[in-house]
XYZ file of C-alpha atoms in Angstrom:
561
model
C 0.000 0.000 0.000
C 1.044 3.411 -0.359
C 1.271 5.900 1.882
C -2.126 7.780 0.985
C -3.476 4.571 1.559
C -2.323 4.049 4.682
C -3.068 7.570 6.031
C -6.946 7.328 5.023
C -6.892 3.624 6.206
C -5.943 5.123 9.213
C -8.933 7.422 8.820
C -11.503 5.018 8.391
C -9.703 3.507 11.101
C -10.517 6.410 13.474
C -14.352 6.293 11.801
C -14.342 3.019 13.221
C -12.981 3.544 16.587
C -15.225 7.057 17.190
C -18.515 4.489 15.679
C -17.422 1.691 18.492
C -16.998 4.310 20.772
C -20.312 5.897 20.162
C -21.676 2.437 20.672
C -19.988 1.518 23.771
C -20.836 4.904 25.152
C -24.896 4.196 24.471
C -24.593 0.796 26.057
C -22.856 2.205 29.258
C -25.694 5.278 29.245
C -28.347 2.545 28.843
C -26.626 0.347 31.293
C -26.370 3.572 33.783
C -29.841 4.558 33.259
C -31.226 1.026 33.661
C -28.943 0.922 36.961
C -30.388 3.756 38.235
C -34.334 2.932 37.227
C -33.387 -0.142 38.984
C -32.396 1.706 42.237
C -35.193 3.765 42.076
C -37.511 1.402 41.480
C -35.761 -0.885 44.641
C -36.077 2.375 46.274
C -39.577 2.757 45.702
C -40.552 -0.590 46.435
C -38.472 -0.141 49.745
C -40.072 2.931 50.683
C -43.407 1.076 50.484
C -41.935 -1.657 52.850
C -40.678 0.234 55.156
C -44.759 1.965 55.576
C -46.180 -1.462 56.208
C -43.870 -2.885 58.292
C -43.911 0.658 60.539
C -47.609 -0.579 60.371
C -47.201 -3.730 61.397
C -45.786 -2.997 64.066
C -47.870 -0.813 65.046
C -51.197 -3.240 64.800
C -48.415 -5.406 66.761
C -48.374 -2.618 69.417
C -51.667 -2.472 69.839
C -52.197 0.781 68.197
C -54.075 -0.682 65.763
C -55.980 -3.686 64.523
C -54.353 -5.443 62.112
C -57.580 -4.941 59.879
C -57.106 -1.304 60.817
C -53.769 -0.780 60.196
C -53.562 -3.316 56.664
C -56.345 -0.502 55.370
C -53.812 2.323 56.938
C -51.098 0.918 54.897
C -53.475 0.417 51.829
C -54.831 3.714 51.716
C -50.923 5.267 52.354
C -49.678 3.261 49.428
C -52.562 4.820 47.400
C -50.166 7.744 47.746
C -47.413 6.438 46.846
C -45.959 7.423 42.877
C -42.969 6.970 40.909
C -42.909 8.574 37.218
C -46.597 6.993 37.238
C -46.234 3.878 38.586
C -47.320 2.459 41.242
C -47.436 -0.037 44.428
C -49.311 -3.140 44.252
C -49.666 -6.239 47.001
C -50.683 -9.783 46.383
C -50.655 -12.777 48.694
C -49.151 -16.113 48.829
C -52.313 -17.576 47.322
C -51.983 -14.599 44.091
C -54.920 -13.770 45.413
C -54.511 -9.462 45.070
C -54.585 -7.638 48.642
C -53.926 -4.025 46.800
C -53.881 -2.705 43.392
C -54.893 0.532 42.211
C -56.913 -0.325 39.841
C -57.725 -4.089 40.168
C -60.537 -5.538 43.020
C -58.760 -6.635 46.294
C -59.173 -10.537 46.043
C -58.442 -10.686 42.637
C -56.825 -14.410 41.780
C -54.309 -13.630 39.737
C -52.355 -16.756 39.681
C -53.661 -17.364 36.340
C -52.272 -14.183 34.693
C -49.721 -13.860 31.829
C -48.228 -11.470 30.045
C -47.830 -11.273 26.015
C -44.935 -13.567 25.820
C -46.880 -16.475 28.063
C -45.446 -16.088 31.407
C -47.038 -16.583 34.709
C -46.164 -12.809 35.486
C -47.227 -13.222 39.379
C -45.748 -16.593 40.001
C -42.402 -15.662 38.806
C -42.719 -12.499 41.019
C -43.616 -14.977 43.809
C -40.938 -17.144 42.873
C -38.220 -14.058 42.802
C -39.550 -12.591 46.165
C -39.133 -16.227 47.487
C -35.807 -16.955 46.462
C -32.713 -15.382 48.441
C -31.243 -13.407 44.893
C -32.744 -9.554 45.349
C -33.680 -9.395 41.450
C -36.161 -8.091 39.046
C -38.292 -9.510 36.378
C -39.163 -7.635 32.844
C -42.690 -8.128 32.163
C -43.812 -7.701 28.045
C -46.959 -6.265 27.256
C -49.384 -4.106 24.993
C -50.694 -0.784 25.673
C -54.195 0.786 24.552
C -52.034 2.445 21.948
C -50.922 -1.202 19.980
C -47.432 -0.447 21.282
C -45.377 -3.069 22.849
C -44.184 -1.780 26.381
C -41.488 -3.597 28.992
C -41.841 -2.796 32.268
C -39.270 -3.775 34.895
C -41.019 -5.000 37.965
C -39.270 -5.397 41.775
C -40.869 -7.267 44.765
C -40.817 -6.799 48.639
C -42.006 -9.613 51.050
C -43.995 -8.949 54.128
C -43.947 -12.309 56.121
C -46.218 -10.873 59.041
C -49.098 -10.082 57.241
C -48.111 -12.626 53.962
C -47.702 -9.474 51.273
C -45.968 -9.503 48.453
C -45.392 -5.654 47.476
C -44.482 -5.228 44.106
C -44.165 -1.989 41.710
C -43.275 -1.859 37.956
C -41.535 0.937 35.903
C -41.317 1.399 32.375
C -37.921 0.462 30.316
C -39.285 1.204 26.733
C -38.535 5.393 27.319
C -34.942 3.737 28.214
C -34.388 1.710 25.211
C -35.964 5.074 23.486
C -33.552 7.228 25.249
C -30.902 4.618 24.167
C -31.738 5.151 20.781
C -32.235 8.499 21.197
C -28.528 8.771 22.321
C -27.017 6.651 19.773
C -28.189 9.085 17.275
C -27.469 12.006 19.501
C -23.616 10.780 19.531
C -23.817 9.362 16.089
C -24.724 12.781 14.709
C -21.953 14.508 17.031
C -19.810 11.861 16.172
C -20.390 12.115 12.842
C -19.796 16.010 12.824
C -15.873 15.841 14.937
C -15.003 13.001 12.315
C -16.249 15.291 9.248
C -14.037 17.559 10.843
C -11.141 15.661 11.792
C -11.390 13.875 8.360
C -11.281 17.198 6.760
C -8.330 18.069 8.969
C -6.886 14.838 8.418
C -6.994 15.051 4.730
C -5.574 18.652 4.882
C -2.880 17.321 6.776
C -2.453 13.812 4.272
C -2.102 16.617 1.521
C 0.525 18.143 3.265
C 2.194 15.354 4.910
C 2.622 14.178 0.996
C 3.252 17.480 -0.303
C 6.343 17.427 2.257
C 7.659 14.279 1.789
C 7.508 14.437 -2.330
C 6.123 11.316 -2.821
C 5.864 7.993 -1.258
C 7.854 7.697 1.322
C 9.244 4.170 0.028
C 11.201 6.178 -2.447
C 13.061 7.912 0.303
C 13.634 4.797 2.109
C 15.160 3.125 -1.249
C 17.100 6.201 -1.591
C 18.549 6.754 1.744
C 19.107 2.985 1.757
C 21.057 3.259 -1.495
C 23.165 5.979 -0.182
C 23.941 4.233 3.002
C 25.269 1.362 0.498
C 27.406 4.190 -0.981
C 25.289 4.482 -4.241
C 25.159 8.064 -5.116
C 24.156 8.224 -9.051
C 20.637 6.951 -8.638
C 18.425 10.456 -8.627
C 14.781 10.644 -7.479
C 11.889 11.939 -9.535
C 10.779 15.171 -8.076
C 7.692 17.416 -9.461
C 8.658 20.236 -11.353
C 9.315 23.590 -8.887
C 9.458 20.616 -5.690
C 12.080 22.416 -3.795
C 11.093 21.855 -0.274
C 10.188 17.884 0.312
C 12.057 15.830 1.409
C 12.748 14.042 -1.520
C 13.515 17.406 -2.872
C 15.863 17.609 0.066
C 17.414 13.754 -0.373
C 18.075 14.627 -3.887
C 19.702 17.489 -2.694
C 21.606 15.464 0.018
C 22.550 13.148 -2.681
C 23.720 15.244 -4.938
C 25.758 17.549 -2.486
C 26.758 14.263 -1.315
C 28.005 13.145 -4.586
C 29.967 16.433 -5.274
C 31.563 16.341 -2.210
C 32.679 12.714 -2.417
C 33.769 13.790 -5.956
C 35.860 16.277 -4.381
C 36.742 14.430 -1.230
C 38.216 11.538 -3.917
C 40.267 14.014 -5.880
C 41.543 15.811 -2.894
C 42.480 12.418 -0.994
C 44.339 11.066 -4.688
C 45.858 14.636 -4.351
C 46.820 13.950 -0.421
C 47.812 10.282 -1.231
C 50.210 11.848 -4.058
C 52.140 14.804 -1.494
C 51.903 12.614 1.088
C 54.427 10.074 -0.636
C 56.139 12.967 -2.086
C 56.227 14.134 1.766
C 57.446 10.731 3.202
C 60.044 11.074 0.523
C 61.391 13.877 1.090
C 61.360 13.322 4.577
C 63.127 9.839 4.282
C 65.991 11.877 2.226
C 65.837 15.125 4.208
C 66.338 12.000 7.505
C 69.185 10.806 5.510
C 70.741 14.258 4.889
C 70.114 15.473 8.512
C 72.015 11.951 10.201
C 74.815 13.110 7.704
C 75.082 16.545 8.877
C 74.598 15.346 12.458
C 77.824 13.393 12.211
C 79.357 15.787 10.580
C 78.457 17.858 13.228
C 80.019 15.411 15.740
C 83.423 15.118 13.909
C 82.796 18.933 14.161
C 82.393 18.625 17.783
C 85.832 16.840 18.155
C 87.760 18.841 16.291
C 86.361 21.571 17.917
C 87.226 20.116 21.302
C 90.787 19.251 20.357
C 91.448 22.835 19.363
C 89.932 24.034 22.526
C 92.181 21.777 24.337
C 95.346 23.701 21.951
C 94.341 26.881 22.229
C 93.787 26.349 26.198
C 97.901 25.511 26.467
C 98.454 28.051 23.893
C 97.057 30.040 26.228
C 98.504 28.811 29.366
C 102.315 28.743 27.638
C 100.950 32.434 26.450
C 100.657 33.399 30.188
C 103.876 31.860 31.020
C 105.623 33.373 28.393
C 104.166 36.731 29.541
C 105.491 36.271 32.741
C 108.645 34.689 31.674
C 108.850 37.996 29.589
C 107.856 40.339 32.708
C 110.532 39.103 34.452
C 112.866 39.521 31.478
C 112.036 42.711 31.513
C 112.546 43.779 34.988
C 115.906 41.919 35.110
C 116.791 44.273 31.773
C 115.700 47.236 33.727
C 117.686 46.149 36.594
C 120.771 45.338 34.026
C 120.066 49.397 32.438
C 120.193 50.805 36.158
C 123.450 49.172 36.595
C 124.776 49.408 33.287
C 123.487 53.708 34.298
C 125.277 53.383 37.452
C 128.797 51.683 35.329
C 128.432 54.739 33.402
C 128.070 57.042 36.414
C 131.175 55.297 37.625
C 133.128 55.478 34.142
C 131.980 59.178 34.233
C 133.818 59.750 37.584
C 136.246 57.679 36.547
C 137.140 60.094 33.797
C 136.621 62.786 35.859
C 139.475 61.631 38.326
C 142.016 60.663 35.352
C 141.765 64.582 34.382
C 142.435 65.607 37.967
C 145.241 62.883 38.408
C 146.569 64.607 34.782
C 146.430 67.841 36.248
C 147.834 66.863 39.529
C 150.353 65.183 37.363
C 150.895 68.356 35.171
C 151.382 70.239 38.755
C 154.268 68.010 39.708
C 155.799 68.393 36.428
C 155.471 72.251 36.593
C 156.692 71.812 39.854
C 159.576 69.409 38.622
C 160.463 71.992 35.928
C 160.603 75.128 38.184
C 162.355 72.987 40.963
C 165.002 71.939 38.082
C 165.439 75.811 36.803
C 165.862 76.600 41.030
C 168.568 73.695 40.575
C 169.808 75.131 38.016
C 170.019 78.908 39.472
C 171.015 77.261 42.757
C 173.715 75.332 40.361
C 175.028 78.796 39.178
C 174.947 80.559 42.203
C 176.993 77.385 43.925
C 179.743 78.046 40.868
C 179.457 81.271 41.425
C 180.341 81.224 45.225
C 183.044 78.616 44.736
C 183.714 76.335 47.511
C 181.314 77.905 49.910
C 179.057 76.988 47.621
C 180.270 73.181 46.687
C 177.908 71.289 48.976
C 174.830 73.853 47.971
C 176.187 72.892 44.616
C 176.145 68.967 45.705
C 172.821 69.326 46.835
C 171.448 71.584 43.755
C 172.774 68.307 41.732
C 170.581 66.409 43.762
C 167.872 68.593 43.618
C 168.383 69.189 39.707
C 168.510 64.819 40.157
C 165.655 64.807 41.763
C 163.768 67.101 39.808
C 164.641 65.207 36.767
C 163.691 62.061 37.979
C 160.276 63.730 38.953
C 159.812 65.018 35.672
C 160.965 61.385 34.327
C 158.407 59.741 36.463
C 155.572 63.123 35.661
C 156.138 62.221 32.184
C 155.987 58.403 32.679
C 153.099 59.037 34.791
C 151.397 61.573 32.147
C 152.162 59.154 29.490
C 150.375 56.274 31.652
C 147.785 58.874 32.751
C 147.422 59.434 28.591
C 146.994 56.087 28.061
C 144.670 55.512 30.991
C 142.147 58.352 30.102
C 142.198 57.016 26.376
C 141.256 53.469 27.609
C 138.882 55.088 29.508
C 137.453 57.525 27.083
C 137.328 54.501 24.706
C 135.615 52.469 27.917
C 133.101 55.079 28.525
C 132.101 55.103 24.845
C 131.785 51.572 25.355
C 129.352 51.530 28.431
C 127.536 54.318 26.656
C 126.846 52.414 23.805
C 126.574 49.469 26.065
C 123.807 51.613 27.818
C 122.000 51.996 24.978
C 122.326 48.679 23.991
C 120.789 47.904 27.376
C 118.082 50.679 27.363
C 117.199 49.647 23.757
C 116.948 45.838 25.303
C 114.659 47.016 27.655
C 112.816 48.670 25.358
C 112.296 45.812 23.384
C 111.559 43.555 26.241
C 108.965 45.857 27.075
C 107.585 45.512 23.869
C 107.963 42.257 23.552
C 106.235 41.655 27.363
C 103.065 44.196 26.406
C 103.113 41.859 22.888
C 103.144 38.698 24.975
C 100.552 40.225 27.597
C 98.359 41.214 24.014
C 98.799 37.710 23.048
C 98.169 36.002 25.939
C 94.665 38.055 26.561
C 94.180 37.579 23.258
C 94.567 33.858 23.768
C 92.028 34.018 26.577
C 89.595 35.432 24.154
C 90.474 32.840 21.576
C 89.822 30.361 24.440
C 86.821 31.602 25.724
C 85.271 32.254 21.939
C 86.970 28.304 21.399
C 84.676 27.335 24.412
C 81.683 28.962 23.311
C 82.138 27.612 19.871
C 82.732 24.646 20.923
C 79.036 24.820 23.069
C 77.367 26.184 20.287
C 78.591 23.428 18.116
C 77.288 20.768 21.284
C 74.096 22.429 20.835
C 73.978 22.263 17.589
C 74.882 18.635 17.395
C 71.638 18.333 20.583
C 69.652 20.145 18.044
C 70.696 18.790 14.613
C 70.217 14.904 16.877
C 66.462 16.098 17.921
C 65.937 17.171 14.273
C 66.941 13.753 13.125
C 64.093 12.276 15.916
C 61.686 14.734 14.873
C 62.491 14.168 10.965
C 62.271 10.318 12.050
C 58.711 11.155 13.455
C 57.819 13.221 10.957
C 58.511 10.222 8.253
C 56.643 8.075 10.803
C 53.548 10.398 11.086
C 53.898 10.719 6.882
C 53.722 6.692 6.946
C 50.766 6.426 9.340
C 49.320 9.674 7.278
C 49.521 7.768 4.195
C 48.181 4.115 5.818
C 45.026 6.078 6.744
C 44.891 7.993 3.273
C 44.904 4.654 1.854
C 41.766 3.729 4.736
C 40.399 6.934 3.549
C 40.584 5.797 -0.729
C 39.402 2.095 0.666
C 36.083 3.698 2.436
C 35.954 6.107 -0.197
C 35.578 3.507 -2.895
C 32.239 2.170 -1.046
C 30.497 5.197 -2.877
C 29.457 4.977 -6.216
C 29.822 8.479 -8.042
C 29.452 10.076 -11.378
C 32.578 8.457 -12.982
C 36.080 10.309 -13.253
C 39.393 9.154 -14.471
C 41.381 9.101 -11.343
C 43.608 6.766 -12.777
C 45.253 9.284 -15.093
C 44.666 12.011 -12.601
C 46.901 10.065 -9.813
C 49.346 9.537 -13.151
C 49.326 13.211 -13.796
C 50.323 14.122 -10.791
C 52.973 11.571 -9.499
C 54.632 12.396 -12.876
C 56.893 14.941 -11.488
C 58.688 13.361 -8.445
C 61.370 15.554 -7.063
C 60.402 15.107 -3.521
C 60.907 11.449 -4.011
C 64.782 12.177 -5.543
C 67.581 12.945 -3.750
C 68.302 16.512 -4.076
C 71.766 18.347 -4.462
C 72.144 21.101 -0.913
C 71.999 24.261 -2.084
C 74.954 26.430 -1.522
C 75.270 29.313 0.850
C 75.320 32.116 -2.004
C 73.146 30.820 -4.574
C 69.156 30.981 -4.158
C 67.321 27.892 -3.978
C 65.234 26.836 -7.327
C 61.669 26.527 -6.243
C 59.511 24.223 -8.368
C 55.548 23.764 -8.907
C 53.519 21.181 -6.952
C 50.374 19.430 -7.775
C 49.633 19.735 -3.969
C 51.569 22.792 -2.560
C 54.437 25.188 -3.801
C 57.344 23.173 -2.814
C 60.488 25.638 -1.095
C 64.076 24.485 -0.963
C 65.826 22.265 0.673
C 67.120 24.576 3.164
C 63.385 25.942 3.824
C 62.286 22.402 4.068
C 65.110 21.637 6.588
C 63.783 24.642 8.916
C 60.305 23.758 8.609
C 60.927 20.736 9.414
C 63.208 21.736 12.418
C 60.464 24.218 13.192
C 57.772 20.999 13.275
């Protein structure tokens, strides 16, 4: 069936739940209105029995005779009415003690209604037996109409009455009908409406869902299968059903699956291009990191030389400091030689004067001789022995000049050595002043050299921790570029889950062959790749996925990951 169907089934479904309604409703309204007809009428009949016992018992008191007080209790249930009925009383014999409209005395054992039965035996029978019940008594009126009347009985053993009372049940099979229609009609009225409403909202129900829903269901279940190139059959200008929506699913569904497939052939392409270039860029970083470690060694080797460099440069600068005060002391002295070489001189030229003194003094003391000489000749022989000694003197004299002239000529000599010595220890004190000089020189070079060699050591040390940290770095780039090649691997593995649950869907057909051909043509990612140098830019080459950079910007990218 289709879905129209089903809705107004479900309509005349309701039509036949509000009609069994309507009749259940009637038969619990006649059922209530028969109970209560029932109670009245037991009520009734009750009422009545409760007047003649209250006279029996007075007759039984003595108030009355119980001739007295039976006509009491007639003539009070003479006055009795319910809805037109009234009480009647018969005997055990059926023999009538009251009716209305009957003679007392009447035998009415005899009597039946239109359907054959012994009305007043049965009524007998029912007051007789221990069930409190009623009896429905058939019959004819003066109209021709056949009445029921429901009749109840009462039994009075002191005085041997039956009381009995009827009502009519036709009005409630009359108000039965009369309420089946009554409901039928309102009935009929809330399910004109409702199947009006329910039709209005069939129309629309349909108008949203486009068509049967069995289409949808075939649809969706094709799509969950992964088929995507079956369309649905929509009515023109249909752009807000749900099928009009499915279609819509399916074919935004299909174009992004088209797109999804092409992007993940395009992903499945970099990412090998990715997992070889990071395989080579691996290789090329564990070759720079050992590099980087026979770096390190060399490194630490010339720290170690440049450290006794610098150690032998201290030394040497205090090897040279004490050079050079030793020199200075050497220049005082040699100063203080030439000091002494100075007086030296200085005491020569008084020892030459001194000398030329004596010889002055030689030479006058010879001309005295010489006078004293002629004056001795002169005086004769008084003057022999001052003669004698004026030889002596004149000896004397001459052997002082002798010895002045010796002397002068040793003096001579003695200032010339000494002239020549102090030249000597001058230039011997320049010699010295220019050695300290140099010394100096030399020491403030050495000091230079040996903070300089500090420096070198302390820029060797640094070096040689910034080349340690670079081999720590360059070694965690070769674990990162190892996890990066891992994460490309596991990247691909679920690129190639991601094709495998992408093939499940069936799309509008596209050569993806070719495309994966056209772009894992060019392959440089997958090649090994010459380092670029320091001063020449790096080439940079079109992708089919991204704009691939150099080496050396794939190296810091990849340090930077």
């Amino acid at each position: 069936m289709t879905m129209r169907q089903k809705l107004w089934i479900t309509v005349g479904l309701m039509w036949l739940g509000m009609l069994i309604l309507v009749g259940w409703m009637a038969l619990e309204k006649r059922e209530t209105l028969m109970a209560e007809r029932v109670s009245s009428l037991k009520s009734f009949v009750g009422s009545a029995h409760t007047l003649v016992e209250r006279y029996v018992e007075r007759a039984a008191n003595g108030e009355f005779s119980t001739e007295a007080a039976q006509n009491f209790a007639r003539k009070n249930l003479s006055a009795l009415d319910l809805d037109g009925s009234y009480v009647y009383a018969f005997d055990s014999n059926i023999h009538l003690v009251y009716h209305p409209k009957r003679e007392i005395g009447t035998d009415m054992s005899g009597f039946r209604d239109d359907n054959g039965v012994y009305f007043y035996r049965e009524l007998k029978a029912l007051a007789d037996s221990p069930d409190d019940g009623t009896l429905e008594y058939n019959s004819t009126n003066a109209d021709g109409e056949d009445v029921s009347r429901l009749n109840y009985v009462r039994y009075v053993p002191e005085w041997d009455w039956y009381l009995a009372a009827n009502v009519y049940i036709s009005d409630i099979q009359q108000a039965f009908w009369a309420g089946v229609l009554k409901m039928s009609l309102i009935a009929g009225v809330i399910g004109a409406i409702i199947t009006l409403i329910m039709g209005w909202i069939i129309r629309s129900v349909l108008g949203d869902l486009g068509g049967d829903p069995r289409q949808a269901r075939d649809a969706v279940k094709g799509m969950a299968e992964g088929d995507l190139t079956t369309s649905l059959s929509i009515r023109t200008g249909d752009q807000r059903s749900l099928l009009a929506a499915i279609e819509g699913m399916r074919t935004h569904l299909a174009e992004s699956m088209g797109n999804i497939r092409h992007a993940s052939t395009t992903i499945t392409v970099g990412v090998g291009q990715i997992h070889n270039g990071n395989q080579d860029l691996a290789a090329r970083t564990e070759q720079q990191a050992a590099s980087i470690g026979e770096t390190a060694s060399s490194m630490e080797e010339l720290t170690q030389t440049v450290r006794q460099n610098a150690d032998n440069a201290r030394q040497a600068s205090g090897l040279a400091g004490e050079a050079r005060t030793t020199a200075t002391e050497g220049g005082e002295m040699m100063d203080q030689v030439v000091s002494t070489m100075q007086g030296i001189t200085d005491s020569s030229r008084q020892v030459t004067e001194i000398v030329g003194v004596i010889d002055s003094i030689a030479f006058q003391t010879n001309i005295l001789a010489l006078n004293a000489s002629v004056e001795a000749a002169r005086a004769g022989e008084q003057g022999r022995g001052f003669a004698v000694v004026a030889n002596e003197v004149r000896t004397l004299a001459s052997r002082s000049a002798d010895a002045s002239r010796e002397i002068r000529g040793l003096i001579d000599a003695s200032n010339r050595k000494i002239d020549a010595g102090s030249e000597i220890v001058a230039t011997a004190g320049d010699t010295i002043r220019r050695v300290v000089e140099a010394v100096s020189r030399m020491t403030d070079l050495i000091e230079e050299i040996s903070v300089a060699s500090g420096e070198q050591s302390n820029g060797i040390d640094q070096v040689n921790e910034a080349v340690v940290q670079m081999d720590q770095v360059t070694q965690q780039n070769a674990s990162l570029v190892q996890q990066a090649s891992a994460a490309a691997s596991t990247l691909n593995a679920q690129v190639a889950t991601l094709e495998q649950a992408l093939a499940g869907f069936k799309i509008a057909s596209v050569d993806y062959d070719n495309l994966v051909a056209r772009y894992r043509s060019p392959t440089p990612a997958a090649t090994p790749r010459q380092l670029p140098s320091a001063s020449s830019p790096s080439p940079v080459s079109p992708s089919p996925v991204s704009t691939a950079r150099s080496t050396s910007d794939d190296n810091d990218d990849w340090e930077s990951f």
